[in-house]
Amino acid sequence: MAIKFGQKLKGIIGTVAPMLGGALGGPLGGLAGKVIQDALGVDTDAAAMSLLQSDPDALLKLKQAEQAFEARMRELDIDEEKLHQSDRASARDLAAKSTLIPQMVLGALFITGYFTMLGLFFSESLVIPMSDAFYTLIGVMTAAVPQILAFFFGSSSGSKEKTAALANK
């Protein structure tokens, strides 16, 4: 039986083993899930969650599984960044074949709402109760802004590669 990997479990895995956590949501999700399941020796979401919360050795096993997964990806010559780029490209192709109006409207509404919330957050005239829910909302919205910008303007991964190449010279 395969683990379904709920959001909370994905969050823990993404913190301990970022490459495996990232792979869970992408085209290599099945393979990553199998690696995690084998490493922990569990077959349910609840068992994996319980083990990760109670056994420090499970976190070490997860980290070791990530290293083995990364080595296997290099061995198979699979470039995870190329997979992510092709995923983004297919989203852009879909938009190009139809229309960008829904994406533009949603993007504009989101960015407008985000900056409105930030303005209210820093405004002294309006008092917003500072609760965990509000901080979480601001954090989630802040994390989504680069995704929206990357959709319309492209990813900065090419810039990272250029910077790394210049640093190596």
mmCIF file of N, CA and C in Angstrom, residues 70-141:
data_model
loop_
_atom_site.group_PDB
_atom_site.id
_atom_site.type_symbol
_atom_site.label_atom_id
_atom_site.label_comp_id
_atom_site.label_asym_id
_atom_site.label_seq_id
_atom_site.Cartn_x
_atom_site.Cartn_y
_atom_site.Cartn_z
ATOM 1 N N GLU A 70 19.432 11.179 -4.489
ATOM 2 C CA GLU A 70 20.188 12.155 -5.268
ATOM 3 C C GLU A 70 21.265 11.451 -6.098
ATOM 4 N N ALA A 71 21.949 10.490 -5.509
ATOM 5 C CA ALA A 71 22.983 9.741 -6.227
ATOM 6 C C ALA A 71 22.361 8.955 -7.385
ATOM 7 N N ARG A 72 21.211 8.362 -7.135
ATOM 8 C CA ARG A 72 20.521 7.591 -8.187
ATOM 9 C C ARG A 72 20.083 8.501 -9.327
ATOM 10 N N MET A 73 19.641 9.710 -9.001
ATOM 11 C CA MET A 73 19.230 10.668 -10.036
ATOM 12 C C MET A 73 20.439 11.036 -10.914
ATOM 13 N N ARG A 74 21.592 11.263 -10.282
ATOM 14 C CA ARG A 74 22.808 11.575 -11.054
ATOM 15 C C ARG A 74 23.217 10.381 -11.914
ATOM 16 N N GLU A 75 23.099 9.187 -11.346
ATOM 17 C CA GLU A 75 23.464 7.962 -12.053
ATOM 18 C C GLU A 75 22.598 7.772 -13.300
ATOM 19 N N LEU A 76 21.314 8.091 -13.168
ATOM 20 C CA LEU A 76 20.392 7.960 -14.302
ATOM 21 C C LEU A 76 20.417 9.182 -15.216
ATOM 22 N N ASP A 77 21.240 10.174 -14.858
ATOM 23 C CA ASP A 77 21.377 11.414 -15.619
ATOM 24 C C ASP A 77 20.029 12.134 -15.759
ATOM 25 N N ILE A 78 19.320 12.200 -14.640
ATOM 26 C CA ILE A 78 18.044 12.915 -14.602
ATOM 27 C C ILE A 78 18.286 14.273 -13.967
ATOM 28 N N ASP A 79 17.992 15.317 -14.712
ATOM 29 C CA ASP A 79 18.173 16.678 -14.218
ATOM 30 C C ASP A 79 16.825 17.189 -13.717
ATOM 31 N N GLU A 80 16.701 17.281 -12.413
ATOM 32 C CA GLU A 80 15.433 17.696 -11.814
ATOM 33 C C GLU A 80 15.032 19.101 -12.264
ATOM 34 N N GLU A 81 15.996 19.983 -12.436
ATOM 35 C CA GLU A 81 15.681 21.350 -12.858
ATOM 36 C C GLU A 81 15.066 21.356 -14.255
ATOM 37 N N LYS A 82 15.556 20.485 -15.150
ATOM 38 C CA LYS A 82 14.970 20.400 -16.492
ATOM 39 C C LYS A 82 13.528 19.914 -16.422
ATOM 40 N N LEU A 83 13.242 18.996 -15.489
ATOM 41 C CA LEU A 83 11.869 18.531 -15.317
ATOM 42 C C LEU A 83 10.964 19.674 -14.864
ATOM 43 N N HIS A 84 11.464 20.490 -13.919
ATOM 44 C CA HIS A 84 10.677 21.629 -13.451
ATOM 45 C C HIS A 84 10.484 22.661 -14.571
ATOM 46 N N GLN A 85 11.529 22.866 -15.381
ATOM 47 C CA GLN A 85 11.415 23.810 -16.488
ATOM 48 C C GLN A 85 10.383 23.341 -17.505
ATOM 49 N N SER A 86 10.381 22.049 -17.807
ATOM 50 C CA SER A 86 9.406 21.533 -18.776
ATOM 51 C C SER A 86 7.993 21.622 -18.208
ATOM 52 N N ASP A 87 7.863 21.470 -16.882
ATOM 53 C CA ASP A 87 6.555 21.625 -16.247
ATOM 54 C C ASP A 87 6.050 23.060 -16.396
ATOM 55 N N ARG A 88 6.935 24.040 -16.139
ATOM 56 C CA ARG A 88 6.551 25.448 -16.299
ATOM 57 C C ARG A 88 6.257 25.762 -17.758
ATOM 58 N N ALA A 89 7.057 25.188 -18.663
ATOM 59 C CA ALA A 89 6.851 25.442 -20.083
ATOM 60 C C ALA A 89 5.494 24.925 -20.537
ATOM 61 N N SER A 90 5.066 23.783 -20.031
ATOM 62 C CA SER A 90 3.761 23.262 -20.436
ATOM 63 C C SER A 90 2.641 24.171 -19.933
ATOM 64 N N ALA A 91 2.815 24.791 -18.775
ATOM 65 C CA ALA A 91 1.807 25.739 -18.282
ATOM 66 C C ALA A 91 1.755 26.960 -19.188
ATOM 67 N N ARG A 92 2.908 27.434 -19.623
ATOM 68 C CA ARG A 92 2.938 28.595 -20.528
ATOM 69 C C ARG A 92 2.361 28.230 -21.897
ATOM 70 N N ASP A 93 2.670 26.999 -22.371
ATOM 71 C CA ASP A 93 2.127 26.569 -23.657
ATOM 72 C C ASP A 93 0.609 26.516 -23.623
ATOM 73 N N LEU A 94 0.050 26.011 -22.530
ATOM 74 C CA LEU A 94 -1.395 25.959 -22.378
ATOM 75 C C LEU A 94 -1.982 27.360 -22.438
ATOM 76 N N ALA A 95 -1.346 28.290 -21.746
ATOM 77 C CA ALA A 95 -1.828 29.670 -21.743
ATOM 78 C C ALA A 95 -1.703 30.286 -23.128
ATOM 79 N N ALA A 96 -0.653 29.959 -23.859
ATOM 80 C CA ALA A 96 -0.455 30.518 -25.195
ATOM 81 C C ALA A 96 -1.480 29.982 -26.180
ATOM 82 N N LYS A 97 -1.893 28.732 -25.992
ATOM 83 C CA LYS A 97 -2.868 28.131 -26.902
ATOM 84 C C LYS A 97 -4.274 28.662 -26.654
ATOM 85 N N SER A 98 -4.535 29.067 -25.431
ATOM 86 C CA SER A 98 -5.861 29.618 -25.137
ATOM 87 C C SER A 98 -5.711 31.121 -24.922
ATOM 88 N N THR A 99 -5.886 31.569 -23.715
ATOM 89 C CA THR A 99 -5.748 32.994 -23.421
ATOM 90 C C THR A 99 -5.124 33.166 -22.045
ATOM 91 N N LEU A 100 -4.443 34.264 -21.851
ATOM 92 C CA LEU A 100 -3.807 34.542 -20.572
ATOM 93 C C LEU A 100 -4.696 35.366 -19.650
ATOM 94 N N ILE A 101 -5.888 35.668 -20.075
ATOM 95 C CA ILE A 101 -6.746 36.551 -19.280
ATOM 96 C C ILE A 101 -7.010 35.998 -17.878
ATOM 97 N N PRO A 102 -7.375 34.728 -17.700
ATOM 98 C CA PRO A 102 -7.599 34.248 -16.327
ATOM 99 C C PRO A 102 -6.344 34.342 -15.455
ATOM 100 N N GLN A 103 -5.190 33.976 -16.016
ATOM 101 C CA GLN A 103 -3.949 34.052 -15.245
ATOM 102 C C GLN A 103 -3.606 35.495 -14.900
ATOM 103 N N MET A 104 -3.825 36.399 -15.840
ATOM 104 C CA MET A 104 -3.520 37.813 -15.593
ATOM 105 C C MET A 104 -4.446 38.397 -14.532
ATOM 106 N N VAL A 105 -5.722 38.069 -14.613
ATOM 107 C CA VAL A 105 -6.689 38.594 -13.634
ATOM 108 C C VAL A 105 -6.374 38.045 -12.243
ATOM 109 N N LEU A 106 -6.180 36.729 -12.140
ATOM 110 C CA LEU A 106 -5.864 36.137 -10.834
ATOM 111 C C LEU A 106 -4.540 36.655 -10.289
ATOM 112 N N GLY A 107 -3.540 36.773 -11.147
ATOM 113 C CA GLY A 107 -2.250 37.296 -10.717
ATOM 114 C C GLY A 107 -2.364 38.728 -10.213
ATOM 115 N N ALA A 108 -3.091 39.553 -10.958
ATOM 116 C CA ALA A 108 -3.265 40.955 -10.552
ATOM 117 C C ALA A 108 -4.052 41.056 -9.246
ATOM 118 N N LEU A 109 -5.113 40.259 -9.116
ATOM 119 C CA LEU A 109 -5.890 40.268 -7.870
ATOM 120 C C LEU A 109 -5.029 39.825 -6.683
ATOM 121 N N PHE A 110 -4.250 38.786 -6.889
ATOM 122 C CA PHE A 110 -3.402 38.283 -5.810
ATOM 123 C C PHE A 110 -2.370 39.330 -5.393
ATOM 124 N N ILE A 111 -1.656 39.891 -6.365
ATOM 125 C CA ILE A 111 -0.611 40.871 -6.054
ATOM 126 C C ILE A 111 -1.223 42.112 -5.409
ATOM 127 N N THR A 112 -2.373 42.560 -5.904
ATOM 128 C CA THR A 112 -3.051 43.715 -5.301
ATOM 129 C C THR A 112 -3.461 43.409 -3.865
ATOM 130 N N GLY A 113 -4.045 42.242 -3.650
ATOM 131 C CA GLY A 113 -4.438 41.840 -2.301
ATOM 132 C C GLY A 113 -3.243 41.709 -1.375
ATOM 133 N N TYR A 114 -2.157 41.173 -1.908
ATOM 134 C CA TYR A 114 -0.946 40.987 -1.105
ATOM 135 C C TYR A 114 -0.405 42.338 -0.626
ATOM 136 N N PHE A 115 -0.263 43.279 -1.549
ATOM 137 C CA PHE A 115 0.288 44.573 -1.154
ATOM 138 C C PHE A 115 -0.697 45.374 -0.298
ATOM 139 N N THR A 116 -1.988 45.147 -0.494
ATOM 140 C CA THR A 116 -2.979 45.783 0.384
ATOM 141 C C THR A 116 -2.815 45.253 1.803
ATOM 142 N N MET A 117 -2.675 43.937 1.932
ATOM 143 C CA MET A 117 -2.473 43.350 3.271
ATOM 144 C C MET A 117 -1.178 43.833 3.907
ATOM 145 N N LEU A 118 -0.106 43.935 3.109
ATOM 146 C CA LEU A 118 1.150 44.442 3.657
ATOM 147 C C LEU A 118 0.998 45.896 4.112
ATOM 148 N N GLY A 119 0.284 46.690 3.314
ATOM 149 C CA GLY A 119 0.048 48.085 3.700
ATOM 150 C C GLY A 119 -0.723 48.169 5.003
ATOM 151 N N LEU A 120 -1.748 47.345 5.138
ATOM 152 C CA LEU A 120 -2.521 47.324 6.382
ATOM 153 C C LEU A 120 -1.674 46.835 7.553
ATOM 154 N N PHE A 121 -0.803 45.895 7.266
ATOM 155 C CA PHE A 121 0.066 45.336 8.303
ATOM 156 C C PHE A 121 0.995 46.415 8.876
ATOM 157 N N PHE A 122 1.535 47.250 7.992
ATOM 158 C CA PHE A 122 2.469 48.275 8.434
ATOM 159 C C PHE A 122 1.803 49.602 8.775
ATOM 160 N N SER A 123 0.519 49.701 8.508
ATOM 161 C CA SER A 123 -0.209 50.937 8.800
ATOM 162 C C SER A 123 -0.422 51.104 10.297
ATOM 163 N N GLU A 124 -0.195 52.311 10.774
ATOM 164 C CA GLU A 124 -0.420 52.584 12.187
ATOM 165 C C GLU A 124 -1.861 53.003 12.448
ATOM 166 N N SER A 125 -2.570 53.389 11.392
ATOM 167 C CA SER A 125 -3.942 53.851 11.593
ATOM 168 C C SER A 125 -4.931 52.687 11.741
ATOM 169 N N LEU A 126 -4.600 51.539 11.204
ATOM 170 C CA LEU A 126 -5.471 50.383 11.297
ATOM 171 C C LEU A 126 -4.785 49.319 12.136
ATOM 172 N N VAL A 127 -5.443 48.877 13.164
ATOM 173 C CA VAL A 127 -4.856 47.862 14.037
ATOM 174 C C VAL A 127 -5.387 46.498 13.634
ATOM 175 N N ILE A 128 -4.470 45.620 13.258
ATOM 176 C CA ILE A 128 -4.832 44.259 12.871
ATOM 177 C C ILE A 128 -4.391 43.341 13.997
ATOM 178 N N PRO A 129 -5.288 42.489 14.481
ATOM 179 C CA PRO A 129 -4.861 41.567 15.538
ATOM 180 C C PRO A 129 -3.760 40.647 15.018
ATOM 181 N N MET A 130 -2.646 40.625 15.704
ATOM 182 C CA MET A 130 -1.511 39.798 15.295
ATOM 183 C C MET A 130 -1.686 38.389 15.858
ATOM 184 N N SER A 131 -2.186 37.524 15.015
ATOM 185 C CA SER A 131 -2.414 36.147 15.437
ATOM 186 C C SER A 131 -1.571 35.220 14.574
ATOM 187 N N ASP A 132 -1.474 33.976 15.000
ATOM 188 C CA ASP A 132 -0.727 32.999 14.212
ATOM 189 C C ASP A 132 -1.330 32.845 12.815
ATOM 190 N N ALA A 133 -2.648 32.908 12.734
ATOM 191 C CA ALA A 133 -3.312 32.760 11.442
ATOM 192 C C ALA A 133 -2.918 33.901 10.501
ATOM 193 N N PHE A 134 -2.833 35.112 11.021
ATOM 194 C CA PHE A 134 -2.456 36.259 10.185
ATOM 195 C C PHE A 134 -1.018 36.115 9.709
ATOM 196 N N TYR A 135 -0.110 35.729 10.612
ATOM 197 C CA TYR A 135 1.282 35.543 10.229
ATOM 198 C C TYR A 135 1.422 34.431 9.190
ATOM 199 N N THR A 136 0.651 33.382 9.354
ATOM 200 C CA THR A 136 0.677 32.286 8.389
ATOM 201 C C THR A 136 0.189 32.763 7.029
ATOM 202 N N LEU A 137 -0.888 33.534 7.022
ATOM 203 C CA LEU A 137 -1.436 34.059 5.765
ATOM 204 C C LEU A 137 -0.402 34.930 5.053
ATOM 205 N N ILE A 138 0.240 35.828 5.779
ATOM 206 C CA ILE A 138 1.264 36.688 5.173
ATOM 207 C C ILE A 138 2.413 35.824 4.628
ATOM 208 N N GLY A 139 2.821 34.808 5.380
ATOM 209 C CA GLY A 139 3.906 33.937 4.939
ATOM 210 C C GLY A 139 3.559 33.166 3.679
ATOM 211 N N VAL A 140 2.361 32.627 3.626
ATOM 212 C CA VAL A 140 1.927 31.863 2.452
ATOM 213 C C VAL A 140 1.836 32.780 1.238
ATOM 214 N N MET A 141 1.284 33.951 1.445
ATOM 215 C CA MET A 141 1.159 34.886 0.323
ATOM 216 C C MET A 141 2.533 35.358 -0.155
#
